[in-house]
Coordinates of C-alpha atoms and ligand atoms in Angstrom, one line a residue:
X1 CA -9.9 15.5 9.3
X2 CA -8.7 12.5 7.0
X3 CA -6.8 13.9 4.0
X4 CA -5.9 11.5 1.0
X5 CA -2.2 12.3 0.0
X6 CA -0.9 11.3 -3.5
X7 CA 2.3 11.1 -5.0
X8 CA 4.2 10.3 -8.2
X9 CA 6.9 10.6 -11.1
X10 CA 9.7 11.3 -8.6
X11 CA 12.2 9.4 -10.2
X12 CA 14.7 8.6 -13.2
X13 CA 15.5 5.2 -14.4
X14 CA 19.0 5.0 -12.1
X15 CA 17.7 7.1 -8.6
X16 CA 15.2 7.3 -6.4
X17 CA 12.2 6.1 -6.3
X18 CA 8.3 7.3 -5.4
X19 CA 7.9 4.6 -2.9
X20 CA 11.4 6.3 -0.8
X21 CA 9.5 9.6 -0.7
X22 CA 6.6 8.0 1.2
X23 CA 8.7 6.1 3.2
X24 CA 10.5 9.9 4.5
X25 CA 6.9 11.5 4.4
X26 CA 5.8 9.2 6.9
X27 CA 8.7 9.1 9.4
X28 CA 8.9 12.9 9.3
X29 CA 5.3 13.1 10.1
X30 CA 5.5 10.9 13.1
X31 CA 8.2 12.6 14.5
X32 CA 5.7 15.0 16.0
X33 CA 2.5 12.8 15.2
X34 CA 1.2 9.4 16.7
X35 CA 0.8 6.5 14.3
X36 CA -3.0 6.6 14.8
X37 CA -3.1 9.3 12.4
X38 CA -2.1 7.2 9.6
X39 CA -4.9 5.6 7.7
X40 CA -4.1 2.2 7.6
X41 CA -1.2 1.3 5.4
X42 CA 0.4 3.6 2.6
X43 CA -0.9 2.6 -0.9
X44 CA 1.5 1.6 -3.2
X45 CA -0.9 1.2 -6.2
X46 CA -0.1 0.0 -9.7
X47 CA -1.4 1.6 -12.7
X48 CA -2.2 1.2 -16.5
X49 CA 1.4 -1.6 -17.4
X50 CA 0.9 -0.2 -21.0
X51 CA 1.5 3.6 -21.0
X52 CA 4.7 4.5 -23.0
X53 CA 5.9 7.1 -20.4
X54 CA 6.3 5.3 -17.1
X55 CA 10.2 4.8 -15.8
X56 CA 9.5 1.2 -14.7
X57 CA 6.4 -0.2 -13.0
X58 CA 4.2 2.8 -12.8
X59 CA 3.7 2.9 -9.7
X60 CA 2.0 6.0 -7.6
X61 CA 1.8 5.9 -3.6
X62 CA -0.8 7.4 -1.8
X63 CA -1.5 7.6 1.9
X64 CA -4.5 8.5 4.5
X65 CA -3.6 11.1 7.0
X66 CA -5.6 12.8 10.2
X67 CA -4.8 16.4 10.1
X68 CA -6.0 19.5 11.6
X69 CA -5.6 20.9 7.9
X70 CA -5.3 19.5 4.9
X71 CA -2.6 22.3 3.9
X72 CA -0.5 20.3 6.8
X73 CA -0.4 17.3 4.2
X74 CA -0.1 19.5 1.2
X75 CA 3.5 21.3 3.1
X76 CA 4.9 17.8 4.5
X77 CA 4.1 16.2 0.9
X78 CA 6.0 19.5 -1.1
X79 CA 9.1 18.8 1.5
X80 CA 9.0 15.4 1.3
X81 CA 9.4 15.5 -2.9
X82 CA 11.6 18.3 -2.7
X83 CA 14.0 16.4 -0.1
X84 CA 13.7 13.1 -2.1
X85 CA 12.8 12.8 -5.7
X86 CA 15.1 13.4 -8.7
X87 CA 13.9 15.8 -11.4
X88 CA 15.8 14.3 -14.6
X89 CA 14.7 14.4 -18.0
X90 CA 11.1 13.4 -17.9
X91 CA 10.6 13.1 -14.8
X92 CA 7.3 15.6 -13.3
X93 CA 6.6 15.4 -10.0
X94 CA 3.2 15.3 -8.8
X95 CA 1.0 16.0 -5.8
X96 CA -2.8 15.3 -5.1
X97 CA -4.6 16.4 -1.8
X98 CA -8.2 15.0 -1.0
X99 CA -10.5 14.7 1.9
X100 CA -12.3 12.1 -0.5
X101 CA -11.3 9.3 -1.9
X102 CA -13.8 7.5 -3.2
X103 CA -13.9 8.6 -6.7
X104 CA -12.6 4.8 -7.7
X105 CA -13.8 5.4 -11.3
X106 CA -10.7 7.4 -12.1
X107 CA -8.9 4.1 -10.8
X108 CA -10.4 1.6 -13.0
X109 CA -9.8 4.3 -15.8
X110 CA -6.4 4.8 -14.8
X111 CA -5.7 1.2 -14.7
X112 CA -7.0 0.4 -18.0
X113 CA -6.6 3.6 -20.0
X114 CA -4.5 6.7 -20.7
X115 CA -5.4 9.7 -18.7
X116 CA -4.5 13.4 -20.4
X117 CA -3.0 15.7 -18.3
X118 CA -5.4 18.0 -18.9
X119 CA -8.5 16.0 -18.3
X120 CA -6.8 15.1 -15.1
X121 CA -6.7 18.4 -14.2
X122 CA -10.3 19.2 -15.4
X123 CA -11.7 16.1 -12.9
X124 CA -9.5 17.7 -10.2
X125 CA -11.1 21.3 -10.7
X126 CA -14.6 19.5 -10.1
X127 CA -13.8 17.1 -7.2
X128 CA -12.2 20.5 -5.2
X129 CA -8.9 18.4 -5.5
X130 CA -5.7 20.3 -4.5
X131 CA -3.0 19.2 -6.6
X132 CA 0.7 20.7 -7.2
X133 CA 3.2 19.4 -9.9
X134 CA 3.0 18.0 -13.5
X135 CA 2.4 14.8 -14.7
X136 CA 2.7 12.9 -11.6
X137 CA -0.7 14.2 -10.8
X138 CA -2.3 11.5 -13.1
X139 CA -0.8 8.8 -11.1
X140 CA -1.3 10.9 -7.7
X141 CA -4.2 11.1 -8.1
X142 CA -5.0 7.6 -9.2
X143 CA -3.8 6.5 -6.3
X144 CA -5.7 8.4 -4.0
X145 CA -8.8 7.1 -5.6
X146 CA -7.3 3.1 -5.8
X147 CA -10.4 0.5 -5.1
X148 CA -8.9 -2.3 -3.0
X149 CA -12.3 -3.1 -2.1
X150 CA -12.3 -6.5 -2.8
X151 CA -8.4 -7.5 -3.0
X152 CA -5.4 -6.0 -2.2
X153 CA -2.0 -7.6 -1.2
X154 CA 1.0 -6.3 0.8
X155 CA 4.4 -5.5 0.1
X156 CA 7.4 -4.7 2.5
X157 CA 10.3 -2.5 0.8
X158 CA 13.2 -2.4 2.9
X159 CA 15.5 0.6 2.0
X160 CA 19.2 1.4 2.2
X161 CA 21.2 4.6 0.5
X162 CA 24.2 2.1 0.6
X163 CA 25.7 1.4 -2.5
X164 CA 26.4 -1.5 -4.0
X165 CA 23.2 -3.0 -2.4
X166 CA 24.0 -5.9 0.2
X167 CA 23.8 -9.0 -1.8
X168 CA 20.4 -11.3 -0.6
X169 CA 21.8 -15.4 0.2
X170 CA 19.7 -17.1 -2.3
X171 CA 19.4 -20.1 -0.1
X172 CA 17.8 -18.2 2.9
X173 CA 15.3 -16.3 0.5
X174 CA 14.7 -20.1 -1.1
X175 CA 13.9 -21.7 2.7
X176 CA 12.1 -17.9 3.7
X177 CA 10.1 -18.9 0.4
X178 CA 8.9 -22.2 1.0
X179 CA 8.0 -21.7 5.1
X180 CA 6.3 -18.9 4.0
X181 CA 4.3 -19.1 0.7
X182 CA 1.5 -18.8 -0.3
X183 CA 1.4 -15.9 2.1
X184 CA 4.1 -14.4 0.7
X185 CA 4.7 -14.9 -3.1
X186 CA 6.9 -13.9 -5.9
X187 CA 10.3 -14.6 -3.9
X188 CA 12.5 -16.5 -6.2
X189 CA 11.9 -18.4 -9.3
X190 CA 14.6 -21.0 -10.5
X191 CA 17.6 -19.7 -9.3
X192 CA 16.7 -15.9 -10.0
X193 CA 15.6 -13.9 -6.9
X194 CA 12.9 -11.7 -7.5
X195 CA 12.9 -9.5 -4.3
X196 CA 15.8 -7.3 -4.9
X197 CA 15.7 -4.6 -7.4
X198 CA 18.4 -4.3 -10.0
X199 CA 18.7 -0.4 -10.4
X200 CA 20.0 2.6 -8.4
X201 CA 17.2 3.0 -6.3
X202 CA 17.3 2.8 -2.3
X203 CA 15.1 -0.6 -2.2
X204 CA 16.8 -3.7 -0.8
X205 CA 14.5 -6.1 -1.0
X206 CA 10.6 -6.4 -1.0
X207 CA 8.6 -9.0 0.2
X208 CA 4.9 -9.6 -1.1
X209 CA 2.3 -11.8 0.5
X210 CA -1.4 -11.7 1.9
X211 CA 0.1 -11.8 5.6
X212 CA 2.1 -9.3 7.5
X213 CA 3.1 -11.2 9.8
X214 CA 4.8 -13.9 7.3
X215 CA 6.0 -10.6 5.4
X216 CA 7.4 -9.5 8.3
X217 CA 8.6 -12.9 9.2
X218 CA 10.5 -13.1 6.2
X219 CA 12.1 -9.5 6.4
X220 CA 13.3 -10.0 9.8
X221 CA 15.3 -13.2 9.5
X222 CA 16.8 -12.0 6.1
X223 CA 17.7 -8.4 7.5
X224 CA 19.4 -10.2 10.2
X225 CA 21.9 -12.0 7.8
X226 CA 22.7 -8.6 5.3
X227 CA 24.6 -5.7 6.2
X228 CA 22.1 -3.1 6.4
X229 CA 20.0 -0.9 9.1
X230 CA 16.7 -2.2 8.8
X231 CA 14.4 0.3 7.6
X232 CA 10.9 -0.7 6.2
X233 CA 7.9 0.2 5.3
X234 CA 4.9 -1.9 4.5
X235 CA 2.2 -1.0 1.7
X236 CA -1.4 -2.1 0.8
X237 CA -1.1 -2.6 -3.2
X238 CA -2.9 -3.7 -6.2
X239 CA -0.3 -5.7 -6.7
X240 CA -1.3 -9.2 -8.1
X241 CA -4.8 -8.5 -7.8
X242 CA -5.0 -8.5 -11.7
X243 CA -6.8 -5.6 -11.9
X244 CA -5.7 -3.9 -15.1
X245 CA -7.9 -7.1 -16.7
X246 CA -10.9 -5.7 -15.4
X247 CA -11.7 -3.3 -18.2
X248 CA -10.8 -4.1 -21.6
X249 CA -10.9 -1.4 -24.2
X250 CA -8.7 -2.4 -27.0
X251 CA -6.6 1.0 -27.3
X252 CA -3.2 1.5 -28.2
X253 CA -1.5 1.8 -24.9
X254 CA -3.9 -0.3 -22.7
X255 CA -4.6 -3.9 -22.4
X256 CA -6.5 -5.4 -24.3
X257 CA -7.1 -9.1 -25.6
X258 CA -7.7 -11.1 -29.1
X259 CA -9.6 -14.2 -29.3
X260 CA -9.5 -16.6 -32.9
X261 CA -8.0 -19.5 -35.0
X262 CA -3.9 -19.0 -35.3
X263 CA -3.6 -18.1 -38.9
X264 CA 0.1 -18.2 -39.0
X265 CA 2.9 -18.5 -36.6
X266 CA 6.9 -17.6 -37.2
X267 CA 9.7 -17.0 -35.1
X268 CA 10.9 -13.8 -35.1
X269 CA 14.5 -12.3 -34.1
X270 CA 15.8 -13.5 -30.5
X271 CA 13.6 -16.5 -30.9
X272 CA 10.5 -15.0 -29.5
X273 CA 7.3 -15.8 -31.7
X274 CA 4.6 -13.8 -33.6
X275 CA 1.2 -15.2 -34.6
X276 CA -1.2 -13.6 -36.6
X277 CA -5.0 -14.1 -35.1
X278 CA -7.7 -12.9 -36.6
X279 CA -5.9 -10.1 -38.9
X280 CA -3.8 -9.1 -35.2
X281 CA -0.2 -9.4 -35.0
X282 CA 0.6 -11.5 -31.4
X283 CA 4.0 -11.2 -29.8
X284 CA 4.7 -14.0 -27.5
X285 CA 8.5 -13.2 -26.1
X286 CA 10.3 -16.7 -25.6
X287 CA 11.1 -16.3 -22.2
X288 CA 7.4 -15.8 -21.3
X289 CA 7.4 -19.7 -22.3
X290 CA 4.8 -19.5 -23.9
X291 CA 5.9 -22.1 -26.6
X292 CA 2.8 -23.8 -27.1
X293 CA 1.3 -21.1 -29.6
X294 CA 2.9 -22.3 -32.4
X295 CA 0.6 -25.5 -31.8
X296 CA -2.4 -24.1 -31.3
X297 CA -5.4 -23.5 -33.3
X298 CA -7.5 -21.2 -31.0
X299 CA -6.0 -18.7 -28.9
X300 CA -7.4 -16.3 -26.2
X301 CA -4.1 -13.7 -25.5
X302 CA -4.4 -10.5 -22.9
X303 CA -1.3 -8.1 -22.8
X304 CA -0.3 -4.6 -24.2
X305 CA -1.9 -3.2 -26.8
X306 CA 0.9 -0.9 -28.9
X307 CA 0.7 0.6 -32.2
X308 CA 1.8 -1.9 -35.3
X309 CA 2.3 -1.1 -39.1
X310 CA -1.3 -1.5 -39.7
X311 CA -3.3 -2.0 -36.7
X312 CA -2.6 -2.8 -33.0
X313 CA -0.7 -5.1 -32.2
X314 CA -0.9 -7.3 -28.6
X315 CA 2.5 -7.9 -26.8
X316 CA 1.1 -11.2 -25.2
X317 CA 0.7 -11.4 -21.3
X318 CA -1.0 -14.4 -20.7
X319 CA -4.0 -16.3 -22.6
X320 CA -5.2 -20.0 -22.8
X321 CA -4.5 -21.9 -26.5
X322 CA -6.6 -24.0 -27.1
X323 CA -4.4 -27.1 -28.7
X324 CA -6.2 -29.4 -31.3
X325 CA -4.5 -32.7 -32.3
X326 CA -6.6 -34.6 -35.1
X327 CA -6.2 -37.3 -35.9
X328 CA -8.4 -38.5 -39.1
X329 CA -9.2 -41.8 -40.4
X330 CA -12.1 -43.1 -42.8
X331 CA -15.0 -45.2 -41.4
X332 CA -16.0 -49.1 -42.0
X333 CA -17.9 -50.1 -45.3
X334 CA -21.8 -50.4 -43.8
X335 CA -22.1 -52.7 -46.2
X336 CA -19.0 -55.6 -45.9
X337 CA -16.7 -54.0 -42.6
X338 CA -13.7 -53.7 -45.4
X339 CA -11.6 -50.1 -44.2
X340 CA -13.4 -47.8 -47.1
X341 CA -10.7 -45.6 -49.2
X342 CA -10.7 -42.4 -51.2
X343 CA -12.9 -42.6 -54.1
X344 CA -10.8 -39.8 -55.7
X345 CA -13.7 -37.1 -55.1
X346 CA -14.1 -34.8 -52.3
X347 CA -16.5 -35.9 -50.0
X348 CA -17.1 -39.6 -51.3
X349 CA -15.5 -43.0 -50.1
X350 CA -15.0 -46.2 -51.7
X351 CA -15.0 -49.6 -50.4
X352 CA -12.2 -51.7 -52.0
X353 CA -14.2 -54.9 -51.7
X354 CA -18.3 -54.3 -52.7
X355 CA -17.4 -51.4 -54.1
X356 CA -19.6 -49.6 -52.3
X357 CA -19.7 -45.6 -52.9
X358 CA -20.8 -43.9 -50.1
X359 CA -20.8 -39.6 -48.7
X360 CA -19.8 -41.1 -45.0
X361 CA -17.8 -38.5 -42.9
X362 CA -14.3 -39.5 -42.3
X363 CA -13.7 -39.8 -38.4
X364 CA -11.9 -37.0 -37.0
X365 CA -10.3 -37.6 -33.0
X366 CA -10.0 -34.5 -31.3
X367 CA -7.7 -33.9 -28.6
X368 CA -8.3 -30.7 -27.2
X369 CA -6.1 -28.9 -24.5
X370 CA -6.5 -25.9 -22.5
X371 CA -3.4 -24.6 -21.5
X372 CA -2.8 -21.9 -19.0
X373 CA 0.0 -19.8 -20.0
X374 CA 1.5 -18.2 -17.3
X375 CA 5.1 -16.2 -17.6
X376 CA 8.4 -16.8 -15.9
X377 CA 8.9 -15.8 -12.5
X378 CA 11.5 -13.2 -13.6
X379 CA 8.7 -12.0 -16.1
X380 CA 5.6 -11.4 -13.9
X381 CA 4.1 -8.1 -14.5
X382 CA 3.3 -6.6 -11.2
X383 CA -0.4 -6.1 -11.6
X384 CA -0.4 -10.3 -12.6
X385 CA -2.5 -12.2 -10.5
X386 CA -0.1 -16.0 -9.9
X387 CA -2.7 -18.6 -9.8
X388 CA -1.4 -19.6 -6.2
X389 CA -3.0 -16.6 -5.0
X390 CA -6.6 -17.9 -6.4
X391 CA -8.6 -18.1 -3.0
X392 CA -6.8 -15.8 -0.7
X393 CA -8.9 -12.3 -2.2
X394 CA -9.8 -10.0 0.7
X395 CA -7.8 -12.1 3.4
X396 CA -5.4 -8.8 4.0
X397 CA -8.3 -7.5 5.7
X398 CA -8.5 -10.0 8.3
X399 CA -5.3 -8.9 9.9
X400 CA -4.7 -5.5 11.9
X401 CA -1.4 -3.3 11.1
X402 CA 1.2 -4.7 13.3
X403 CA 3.6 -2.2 15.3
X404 CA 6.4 -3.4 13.1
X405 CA 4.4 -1.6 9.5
X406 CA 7.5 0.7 9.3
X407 CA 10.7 0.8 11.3
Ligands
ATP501 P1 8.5 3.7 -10.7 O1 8.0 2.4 -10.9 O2 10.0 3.8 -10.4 O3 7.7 4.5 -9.6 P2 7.0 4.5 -12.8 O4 7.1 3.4 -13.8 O5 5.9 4.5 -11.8 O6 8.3 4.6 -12.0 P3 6.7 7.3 -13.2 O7 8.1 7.9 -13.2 O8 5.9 7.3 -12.0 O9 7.0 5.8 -13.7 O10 6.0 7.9 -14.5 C1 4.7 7.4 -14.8 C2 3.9 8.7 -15.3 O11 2.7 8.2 -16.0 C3 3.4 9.5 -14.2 O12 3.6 10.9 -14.6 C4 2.0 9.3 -14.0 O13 1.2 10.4 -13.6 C5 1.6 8.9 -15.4 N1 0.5 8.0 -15.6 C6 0.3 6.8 -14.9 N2 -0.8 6.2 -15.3 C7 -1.4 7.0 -16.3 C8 -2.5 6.9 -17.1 N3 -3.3 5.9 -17.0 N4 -2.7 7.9 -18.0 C9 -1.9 8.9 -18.1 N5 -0.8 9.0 -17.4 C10 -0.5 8.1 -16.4

């Protein structure tokens, strides 16, 4: 019987993390199972960017699992987050067991929304949904119920419990990069590499892309120049699918997006900028680059919607401005070709040789840009779909799990 497992909230900002449970959950599971009882790949799925208690990407894993019993699931899961999550401060475990999973509604809500614990609980009662925990539950079950329908991508986290973390040679990830994109993406940007993780947490590197075997690839000629046992695992994601955009509601703590003429525009402290569109207040940071705001006259922005003094304010994610240079000049006298001039009175121009007074439009040039913002490489939000992965939707599908999914 195929049992949907979810997990989340097992870690604090300096250990552990969700992602490391799975990673144990499996290999204890195949210890004394074969690997066709694993559904595919693991599901390391992304959830709502906005929600003002995640520890860092809100992330929630979830995984498919042929069982005699679903209470098999339920008992490896408990000793799995027992084993290997850190209960700190706010974080609250959570466990979801299903034999369904195709509730994707509570996905897309998830994604785009804030989900109360308690309504969480009520959908659970209904579905005949075994769950165990806290707040984790939310994302757990989330997870479970992820649509990756259409588009999904794959990540390889390679994990170590030695600390410091093995440094990563820029100049192989750079060269591993270039052979290997656009099927794997989101490697190194400028001189920053993006693949290792900065915090406590067991991850070494991890390598996303549409291919495992270029993942893979990739993992297996940088593992060969660090000092670490390789240890992987490979996940289907939501990652740079751009899902959260799906669904916009225009709540506090979801994303949501503002459209209108740039009233006013002023740097604000650390140099980042804020414009005010249509009444909202719009927080571009500088380092997103997107420094072309303050010339704009239109702007579409998308990001995080978070309580402001009066209203909402949008913490910008990406948007189009809309740039509109004019230049103006007045038109030819229809009368003698002389350059006609102000005649002092709105609307009315003068020739300064008939002396002809004529309501003639002044001729305005537009030069209208559309510019595609799109943030740093160090920036990218996870759920941010980079425009070099425009065409590839769906093309995980085409390839079967290689043996190498997890080592
Ligand atoms: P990490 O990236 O290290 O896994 P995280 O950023 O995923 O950490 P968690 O520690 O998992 O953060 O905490 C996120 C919490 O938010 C979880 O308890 C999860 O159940 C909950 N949550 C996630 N999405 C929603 C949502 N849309 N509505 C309500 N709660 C949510």
């Amino acid at each position: 019987m195929i049992t949907w497992v979810g997990i989340d909230d097992t870690d604090t900002y300096d250990k552990g993390c969700t992602t490391y449970v799975m990673y144990n959950m499996l290999k204890e599971f195949l210890k004394t199972r074969g690997e066709w009882r694993i559904i595919n790949y693991p599901r390391l799925i992304r959830l709502n960017p906005n929600i003002p208690f995640k520890t860092r990407g809100n992330a929630a894993v979830s995984v498919g699992l042929n069982v005699d019993d679903p209470r098999e699931a339920l008992e490896l899961a408990e000793w799995a987050v027992d084993a290997y999550s850190h209960r700190v401060g706010k974080t609250s475990p959570g466990i979801v067991v299903s034999v369904s999973n195709n509730e994707h509604w509570i996905y897309w809500k998830a994604l785009t929304d804030v989900i109360p614990l308690n309504t969480a609980i009520r959908w659970m009662s209904k579905l005949g949904v075994v769950y165990r925990g806290g707040r984790g539950v939310v994302g757990a079950l989330a997870s479970v119920m992820a649509d990756l329908s259409l588009d999904s991508t794959l990540e390889l986290l390679a994990y170590s419990e030695s600390a410091p973390k093995p440094s990563i040679p820029i100049n192989l990830v750079r060269k591993l990069s270039d052979s290997t994109s656009p099927l794997t993406f989101e490697n190194i940007s400028g001189d920053y590499v993006l693949i290792q993780p900065h915090g406590n947490d067991p991850v070494v590197f991890g390598i996303r892309g549409d291919s495992p075997h270029h993942i893979i690839h990739f993992a297996s000629m940088l593992m060969n120049e660090i000092d670490a046992e390789p240890r992987w695992l490979i996940y289907l994601t939501n990652q740079a699918t751009g899902h959260h955009l799906n669904s916009i509601v225009n709540k506090p703590y979801t994303t949501g997006y503002v459209e209108g003429s740039v009233d006013e525009v002023r740097p604000v402290e650390g140099g980042n900028i804020e414009a005010k569109v249509n009444s909202t207040l719009v927080f571009s940071y500088r380092h997103y680059g997107f420094k072309s705001i303050d010339k704009a006259t239109y702007l579409i922005a998308y990001g995080g919607f978070k309580p402001g003094i009066n209203s909402l304010d949008l913490y910008m994610e990406g948007g189009v401005a809309l740039m509109i240079k004019d230049t103006v000049k007045n038109p030819r006298c229809p009368r003698c070709g002389s350059n006609l001039e102000s005649a002092g009175r709105v609307g009315l121009l003068k020739c300064p040789k008939c002396g002809l007074i004529t309501g003639l439009p002044r001729l305005m040039n537009y030069i209208s840009e559309l510019i595609l913002e799109e943030p740093r490489g160090a920036e990218i939000r996870h759920l941010h779909k980079p425009t070099a992965r425009i065409g590839l939707e769906g093309l995980v599908k085409v390839f079967n799990r290689p043996s190498l999914w997890i080592i």
